[in-house]
Coordinates of C-alpha atoms in Angstrom, one line a residue:
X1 CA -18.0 6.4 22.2
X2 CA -20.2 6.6 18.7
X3 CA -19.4 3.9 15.8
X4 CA -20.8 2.9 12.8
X5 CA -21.0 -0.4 10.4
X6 CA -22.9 -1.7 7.6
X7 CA -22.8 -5.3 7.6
X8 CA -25.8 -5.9 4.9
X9 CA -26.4 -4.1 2.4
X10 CA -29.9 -2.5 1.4
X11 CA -29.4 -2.3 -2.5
X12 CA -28.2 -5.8 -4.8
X13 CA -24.6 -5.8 -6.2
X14 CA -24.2 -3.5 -8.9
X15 CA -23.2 -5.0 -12.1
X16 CA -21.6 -3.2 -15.2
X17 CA -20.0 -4.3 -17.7
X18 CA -16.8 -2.7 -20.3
X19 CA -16.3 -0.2 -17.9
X20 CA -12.6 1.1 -17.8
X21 CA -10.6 0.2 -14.8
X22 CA -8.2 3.0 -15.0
X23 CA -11.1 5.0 -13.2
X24 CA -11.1 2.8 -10.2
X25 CA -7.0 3.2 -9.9
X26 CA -5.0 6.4 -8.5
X27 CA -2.3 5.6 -11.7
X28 CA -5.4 6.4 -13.8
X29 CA -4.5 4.0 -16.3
X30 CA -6.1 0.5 -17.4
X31 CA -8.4 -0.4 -20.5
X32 CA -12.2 -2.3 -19.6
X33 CA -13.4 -5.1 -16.8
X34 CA -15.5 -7.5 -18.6
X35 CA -17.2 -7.4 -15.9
X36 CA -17.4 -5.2 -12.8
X37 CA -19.5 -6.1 -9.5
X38 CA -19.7 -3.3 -6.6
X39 CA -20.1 -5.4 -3.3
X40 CA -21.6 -3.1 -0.8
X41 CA -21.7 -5.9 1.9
X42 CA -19.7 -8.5 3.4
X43 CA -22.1 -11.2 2.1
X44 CA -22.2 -9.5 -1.3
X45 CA -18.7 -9.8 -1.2
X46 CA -18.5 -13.4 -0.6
X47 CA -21.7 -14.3 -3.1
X48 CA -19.8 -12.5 -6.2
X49 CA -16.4 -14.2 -5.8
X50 CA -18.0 -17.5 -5.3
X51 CA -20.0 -16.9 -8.3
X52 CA -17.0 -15.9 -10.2
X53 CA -15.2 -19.3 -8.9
X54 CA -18.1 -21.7 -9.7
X55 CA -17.8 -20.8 -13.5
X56 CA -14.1 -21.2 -13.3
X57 CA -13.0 -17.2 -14.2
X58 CA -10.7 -15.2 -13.4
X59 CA -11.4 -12.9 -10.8
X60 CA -9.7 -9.5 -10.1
X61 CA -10.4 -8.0 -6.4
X62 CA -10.1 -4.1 -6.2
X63 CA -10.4 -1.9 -3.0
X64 CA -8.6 1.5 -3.4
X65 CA -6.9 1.5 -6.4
X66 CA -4.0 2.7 -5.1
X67 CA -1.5 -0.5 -5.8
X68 CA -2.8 -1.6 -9.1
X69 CA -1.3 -0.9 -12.7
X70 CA -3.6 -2.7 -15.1
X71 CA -2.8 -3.5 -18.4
X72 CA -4.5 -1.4 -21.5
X73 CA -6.2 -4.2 -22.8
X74 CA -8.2 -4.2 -19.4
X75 CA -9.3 -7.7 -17.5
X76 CA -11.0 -10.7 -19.6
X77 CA -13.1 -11.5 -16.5
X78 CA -15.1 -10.4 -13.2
X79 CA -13.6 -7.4 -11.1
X80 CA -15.1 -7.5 -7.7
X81 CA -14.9 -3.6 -6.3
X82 CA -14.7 -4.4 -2.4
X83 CA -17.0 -1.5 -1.1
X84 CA -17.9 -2.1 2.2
X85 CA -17.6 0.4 5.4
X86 CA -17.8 -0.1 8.8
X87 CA -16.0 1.5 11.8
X88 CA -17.5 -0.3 14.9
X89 CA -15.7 -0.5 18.3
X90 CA -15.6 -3.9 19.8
X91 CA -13.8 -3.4 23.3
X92 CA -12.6 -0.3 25.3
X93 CA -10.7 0.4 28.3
X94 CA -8.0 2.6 29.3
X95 CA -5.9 0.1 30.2
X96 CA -6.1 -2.5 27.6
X97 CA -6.5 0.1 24.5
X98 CA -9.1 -0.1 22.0
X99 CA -10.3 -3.0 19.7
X100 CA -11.8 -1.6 16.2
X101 CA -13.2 -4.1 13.3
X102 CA -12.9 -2.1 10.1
X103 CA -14.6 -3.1 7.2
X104 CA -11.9 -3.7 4.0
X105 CA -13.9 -1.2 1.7
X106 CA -13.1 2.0 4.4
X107 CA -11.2 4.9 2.8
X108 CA -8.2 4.1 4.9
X109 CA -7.0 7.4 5.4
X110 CA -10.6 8.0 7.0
X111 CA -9.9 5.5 9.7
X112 CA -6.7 7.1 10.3
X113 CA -8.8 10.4 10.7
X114 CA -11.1 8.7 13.0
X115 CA -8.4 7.6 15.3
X116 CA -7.3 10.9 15.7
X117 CA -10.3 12.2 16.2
X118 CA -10.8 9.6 19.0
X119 CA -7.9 9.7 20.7
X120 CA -6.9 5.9 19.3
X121 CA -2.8 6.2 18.8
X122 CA -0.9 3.7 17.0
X123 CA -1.7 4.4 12.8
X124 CA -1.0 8.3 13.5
X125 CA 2.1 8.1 11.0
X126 CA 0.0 6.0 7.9
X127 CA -2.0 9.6 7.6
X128 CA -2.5 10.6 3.9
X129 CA -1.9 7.0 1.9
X130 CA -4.0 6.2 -0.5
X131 CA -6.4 2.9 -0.8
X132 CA -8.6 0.9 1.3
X133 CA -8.5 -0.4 4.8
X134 CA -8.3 -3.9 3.7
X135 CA -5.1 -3.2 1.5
X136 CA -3.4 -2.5 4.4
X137 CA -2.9 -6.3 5.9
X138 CA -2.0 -7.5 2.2
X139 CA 0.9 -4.8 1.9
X140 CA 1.7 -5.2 5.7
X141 CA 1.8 -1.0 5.0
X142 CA 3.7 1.1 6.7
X143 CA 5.6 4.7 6.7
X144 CA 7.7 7.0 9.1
X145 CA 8.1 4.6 11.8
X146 CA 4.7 2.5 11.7
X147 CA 3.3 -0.3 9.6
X148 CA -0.6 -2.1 10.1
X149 CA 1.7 -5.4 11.5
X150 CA 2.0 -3.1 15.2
X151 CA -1.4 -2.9 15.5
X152 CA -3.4 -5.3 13.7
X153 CA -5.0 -8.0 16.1
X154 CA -7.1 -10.2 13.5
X155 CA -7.9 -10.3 9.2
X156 CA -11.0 -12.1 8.7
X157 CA -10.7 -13.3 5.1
X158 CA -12.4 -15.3 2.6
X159 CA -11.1 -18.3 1.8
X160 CA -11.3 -19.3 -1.8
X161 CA -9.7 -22.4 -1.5
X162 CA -11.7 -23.9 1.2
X163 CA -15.0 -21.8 0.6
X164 CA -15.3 -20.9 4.1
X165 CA -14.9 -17.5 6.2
X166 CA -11.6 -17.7 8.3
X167 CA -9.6 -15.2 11.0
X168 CA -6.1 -14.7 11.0
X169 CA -4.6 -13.6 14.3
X170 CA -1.7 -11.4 14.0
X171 CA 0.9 -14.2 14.2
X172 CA -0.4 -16.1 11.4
X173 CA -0.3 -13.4 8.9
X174 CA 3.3 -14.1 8.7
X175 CA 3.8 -10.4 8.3
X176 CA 7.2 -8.8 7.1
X177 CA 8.6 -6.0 4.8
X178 CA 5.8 -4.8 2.6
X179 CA 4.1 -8.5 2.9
X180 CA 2.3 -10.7 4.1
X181 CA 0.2 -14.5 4.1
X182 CA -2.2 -12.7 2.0
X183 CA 0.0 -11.1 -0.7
X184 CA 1.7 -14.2 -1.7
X185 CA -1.4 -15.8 -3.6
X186 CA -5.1 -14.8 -4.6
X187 CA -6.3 -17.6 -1.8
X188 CA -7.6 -14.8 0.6
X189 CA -9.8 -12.0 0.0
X190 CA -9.5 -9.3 3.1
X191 CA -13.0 -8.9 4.9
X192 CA -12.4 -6.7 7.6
X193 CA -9.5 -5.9 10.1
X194 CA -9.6 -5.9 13.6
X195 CA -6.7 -3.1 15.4
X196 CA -5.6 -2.8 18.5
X197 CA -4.8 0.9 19.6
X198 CA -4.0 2.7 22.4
X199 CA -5.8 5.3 24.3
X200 CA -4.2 8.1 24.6
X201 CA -4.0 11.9 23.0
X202 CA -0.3 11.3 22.3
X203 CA 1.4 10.0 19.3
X204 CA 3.7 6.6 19.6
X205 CA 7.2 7.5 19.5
X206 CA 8.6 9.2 16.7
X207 CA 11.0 7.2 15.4
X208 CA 11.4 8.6 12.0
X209 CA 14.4 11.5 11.9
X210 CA 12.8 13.9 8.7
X211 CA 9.1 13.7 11.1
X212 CA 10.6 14.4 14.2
X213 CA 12.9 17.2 12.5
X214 CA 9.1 18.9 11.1
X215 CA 7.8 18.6 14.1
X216 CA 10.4 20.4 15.9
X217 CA 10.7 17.0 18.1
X218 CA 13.8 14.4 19.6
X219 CA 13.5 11.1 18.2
X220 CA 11.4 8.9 20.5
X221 CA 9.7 12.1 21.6
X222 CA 5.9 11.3 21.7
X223 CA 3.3 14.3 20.5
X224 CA -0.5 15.3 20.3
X225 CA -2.0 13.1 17.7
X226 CA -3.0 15.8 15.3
X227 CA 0.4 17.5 15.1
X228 CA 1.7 14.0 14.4
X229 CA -0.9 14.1 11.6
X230 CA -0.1 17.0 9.9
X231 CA 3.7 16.9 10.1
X232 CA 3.2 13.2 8.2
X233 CA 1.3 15.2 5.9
X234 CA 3.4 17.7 5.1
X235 CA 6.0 15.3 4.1
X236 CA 3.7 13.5 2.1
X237 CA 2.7 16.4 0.3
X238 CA 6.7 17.4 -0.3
X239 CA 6.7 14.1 -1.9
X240 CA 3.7 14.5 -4.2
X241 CA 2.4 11.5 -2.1
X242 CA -1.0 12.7 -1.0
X243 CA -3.8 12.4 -3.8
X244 CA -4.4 15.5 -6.0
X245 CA -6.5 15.3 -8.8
X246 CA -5.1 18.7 -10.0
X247 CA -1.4 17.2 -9.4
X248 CA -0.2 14.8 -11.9
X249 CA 3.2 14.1 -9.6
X250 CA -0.3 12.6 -7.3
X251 CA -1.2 10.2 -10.1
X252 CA 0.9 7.2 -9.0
X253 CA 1.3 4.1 -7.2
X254 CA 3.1 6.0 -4.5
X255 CA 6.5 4.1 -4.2
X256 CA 6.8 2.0 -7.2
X257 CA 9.8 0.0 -5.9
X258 CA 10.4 -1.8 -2.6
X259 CA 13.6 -1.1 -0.6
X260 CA 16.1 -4.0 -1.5
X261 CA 17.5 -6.5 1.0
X262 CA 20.6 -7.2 0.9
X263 CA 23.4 -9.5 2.8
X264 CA 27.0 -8.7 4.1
X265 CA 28.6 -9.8 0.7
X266 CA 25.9 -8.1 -1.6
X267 CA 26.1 -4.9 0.2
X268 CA 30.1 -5.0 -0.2
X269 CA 29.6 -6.0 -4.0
X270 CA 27.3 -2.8 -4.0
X271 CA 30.1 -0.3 -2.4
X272 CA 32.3 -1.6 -4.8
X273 CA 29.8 -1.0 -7.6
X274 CA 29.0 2.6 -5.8
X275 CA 33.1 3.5 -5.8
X276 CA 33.5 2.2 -9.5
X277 CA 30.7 4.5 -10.9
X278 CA 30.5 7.5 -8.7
X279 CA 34.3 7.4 -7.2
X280 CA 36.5 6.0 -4.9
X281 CA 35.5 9.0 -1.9
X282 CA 31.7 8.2 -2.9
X283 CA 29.8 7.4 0.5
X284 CA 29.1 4.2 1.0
X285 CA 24.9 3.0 0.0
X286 CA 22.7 3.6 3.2
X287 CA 21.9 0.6 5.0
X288 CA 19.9 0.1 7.8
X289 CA 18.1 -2.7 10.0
X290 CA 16.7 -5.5 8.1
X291 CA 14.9 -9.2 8.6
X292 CA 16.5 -12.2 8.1
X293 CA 19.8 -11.2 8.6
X294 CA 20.2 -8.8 5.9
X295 CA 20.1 -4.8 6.0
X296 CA 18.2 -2.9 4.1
X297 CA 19.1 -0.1 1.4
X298 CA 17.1 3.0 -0.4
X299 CA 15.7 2.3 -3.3
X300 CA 15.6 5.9 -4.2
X301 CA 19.2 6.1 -3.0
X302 CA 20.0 3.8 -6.1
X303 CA 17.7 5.1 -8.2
X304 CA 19.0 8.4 -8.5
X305 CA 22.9 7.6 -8.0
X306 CA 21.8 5.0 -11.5
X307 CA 21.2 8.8 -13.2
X308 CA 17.0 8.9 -13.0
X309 CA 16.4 12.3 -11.2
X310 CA 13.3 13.6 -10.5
X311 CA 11.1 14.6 -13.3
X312 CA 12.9 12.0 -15.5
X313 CA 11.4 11.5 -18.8
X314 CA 9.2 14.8 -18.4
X315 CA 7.2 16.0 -20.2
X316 CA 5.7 12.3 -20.0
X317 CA 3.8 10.6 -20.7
X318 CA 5.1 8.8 -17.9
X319 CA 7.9 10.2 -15.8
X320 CA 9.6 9.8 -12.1
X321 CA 7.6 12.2 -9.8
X322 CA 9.3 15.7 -9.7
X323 CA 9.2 15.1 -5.7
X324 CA 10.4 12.2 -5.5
X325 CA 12.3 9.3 -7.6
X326 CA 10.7 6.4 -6.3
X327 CA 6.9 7.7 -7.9
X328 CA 5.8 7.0 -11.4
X329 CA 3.8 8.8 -12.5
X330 CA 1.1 9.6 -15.2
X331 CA 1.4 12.8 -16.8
X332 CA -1.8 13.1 -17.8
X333 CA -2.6 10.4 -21.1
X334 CA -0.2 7.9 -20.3
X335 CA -1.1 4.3 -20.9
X336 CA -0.3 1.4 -18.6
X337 CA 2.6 0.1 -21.2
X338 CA 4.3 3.9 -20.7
X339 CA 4.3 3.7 -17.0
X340 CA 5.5 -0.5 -17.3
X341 CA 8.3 0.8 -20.2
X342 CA 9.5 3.4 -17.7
X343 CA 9.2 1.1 -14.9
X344 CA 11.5 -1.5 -16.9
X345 CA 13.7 1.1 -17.6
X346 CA 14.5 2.4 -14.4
X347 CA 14.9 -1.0 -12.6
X348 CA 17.2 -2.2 -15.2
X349 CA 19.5 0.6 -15.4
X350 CA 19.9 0.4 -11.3
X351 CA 20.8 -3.2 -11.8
X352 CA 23.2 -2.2 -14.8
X353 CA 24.7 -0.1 -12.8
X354 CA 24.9 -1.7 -9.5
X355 CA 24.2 -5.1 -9.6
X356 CA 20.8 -4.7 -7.5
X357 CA 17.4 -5.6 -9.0
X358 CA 14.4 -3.5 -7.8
X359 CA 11.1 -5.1 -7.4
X360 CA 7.6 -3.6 -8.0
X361 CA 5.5 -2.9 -4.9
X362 CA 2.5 -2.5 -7.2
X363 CA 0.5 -5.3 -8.6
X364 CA 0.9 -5.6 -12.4
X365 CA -2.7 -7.1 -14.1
X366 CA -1.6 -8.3 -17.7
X367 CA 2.0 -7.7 -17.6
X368 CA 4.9 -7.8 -16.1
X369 CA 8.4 -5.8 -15.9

């Protein structure tokens, strides 16, 4: 079986300086880095943020872009642009799958591609997002059924804190909704991630309905790998949710808010908000399995029932997707204060309305909602 990696770099980091960030992000918005270092290598990787830590300044890491808004007035410090690659098999047998290191700089849709291409099942459904491989742990990332915590084995990270290299195994990344270890402070820069997948031509289970209706499938039905692929694409592309440079509903963060948690009490003070607005015969707010002994509700559900359709605020500069209420979106010149505005404005009228308070799945750099 072939693979590839690039563990040292041949060229020296690449530094620039006053270069706009907005370039580097698929919101397309974001004013200049002080300072911007491509790392091609895992050791140029390391040697820039210690640099940046030794003088004592802030430090911003970017891999894809795709979860970033920054601020207009850009980053007063060093952005480190992870840009590794490196697919390299470590293990394979039929039996016990295969085990793939991926360097965190990988286009993570092209490892997705590769594992279809290879007959490696398990990431099938995570076809068509956006960003880089080492994203993926930090966001514990996931759609139509799947999300990196099935598969991931280890995260070898950086550790800022204690200046040393350091591997997480799967348990330890305490992974939950849209979360992780790694999300919940700047301590840990991603290095690579190790997956664990199956070998085998078929897909995993389907075990999302709207994929399993496109693909003409039962629930739990399992399917060739590539048809798996392009049915998640197709309902990507319905939701303006695979990139398009000529398609501004594409310029986004994909889902800008996560799907709220909620307990027994909170979701009956929600159905009662739900029948006081929209009527006493209104049906009741979806809900479905949760952690920590709540459920879990749609976002977009509440979004739209709180009055913001699609295509709100068109013609823009910032407006919800016209494919799908949970994208903001840049129409074109919008500034990262338009798309945080609308942002504010959307989460607040759902909790005016029904006493639920959206969060931001994006990171914010210089501001905040």
């Amino acid at each position: 079986m072939s693979w590839r990696w690039t563990e040292q770099a041949t060229t020296r980091m690449r530094e620039e300086h006053g270069i706009p960030l907005a370039g580097l992000t698929t919101m397309h918005v974001g004013g200049p880095a002080a300072r911007l270092v491509t790392a091609e290598s895992t050791d140029e990787v390391v040697d820039a943020i210690r640099e940046v830590d030794d003088a004592d300044e802030p430090l911003l890491v970017v891999g894809g872009g795709s979860n970033l808004v920054v601020s207009d007035e850009g980053f007063a410090g060093t952005v480190v642009r992870i840009a590794t690659r490196g697919i390299r098999v470590e293990s394979s047998d039929r039996c016990g799958g295969v085990t793939v290191r991926v360097a965190a700089g990988e286009a993570w849709d092209d490892v997705v591609v590769r594992a279809v291409t290879e007959g490696w099942s398990g990431i099938e459904a995570l076809s068509g997002i956006p960003g880089a491989a080492g994203s993926t742990p930090v966001q514990n990332v996931g759609a139509y059924g799947q999300e990196v915590a099935q598969t991931i084995a280890q995260v070898r990270v950086w550790d800022r804190r204690e200046q040393q290299v350091r591997t997480f195994a799967n348990a330890d990344c305490r992974f939950t909704y849209r979360h992780s270890i790694f999300k919940s402070s700047s301590r840990f820069v991603v290095l690579d991630v190790v997956f664990q997948l199956a070998i085998s031509e078929l897909s995993t289970p389907i075990a999302y309905a709207d994929l399993a209706r496109g693909l003409g499938a039962e629930a739990g039905e399992r399917v060739p790998l590539g048809d798996a692929r392009e049915a998640v694409l197709a309902q990507r592309r319905r939701r303006g949710m695979v990139l398009d440079e000529d398609d501004h509903d594409t310029w986004s963060c994909g889902s800008f808010f996560t799907n709220p948690f909620l307990t027994d009490v909170e979701f009956a003070a929600l159905h009662d908000r739900v029948r006081e607005r929209l009527g006493a015969d209104s049906p009741a707010p979806p809900r479905f399995p949760g952690e920590g002994g709540k459920g879990k509700t749609s976002a977009a559900w509440l979004i739209e029932r709180a009055g913001f359709t699609k295509g709100y605020a068109m013609p823009g500069p910032a407006a919800l997707s016209t494919k799908h209420t949970l994208a903001i979106t840049n129409r074109g010149d919008a500034k990262a204060d338009d798309v945080v505005a609308l942002a504010r404005e959307v989460r607040d009228g759902v909790r005016d309305a029904f006493g639920v308070t959206l969060i931001n799945e994006p990171v914010l750099v210089g501001h905040t909602l």
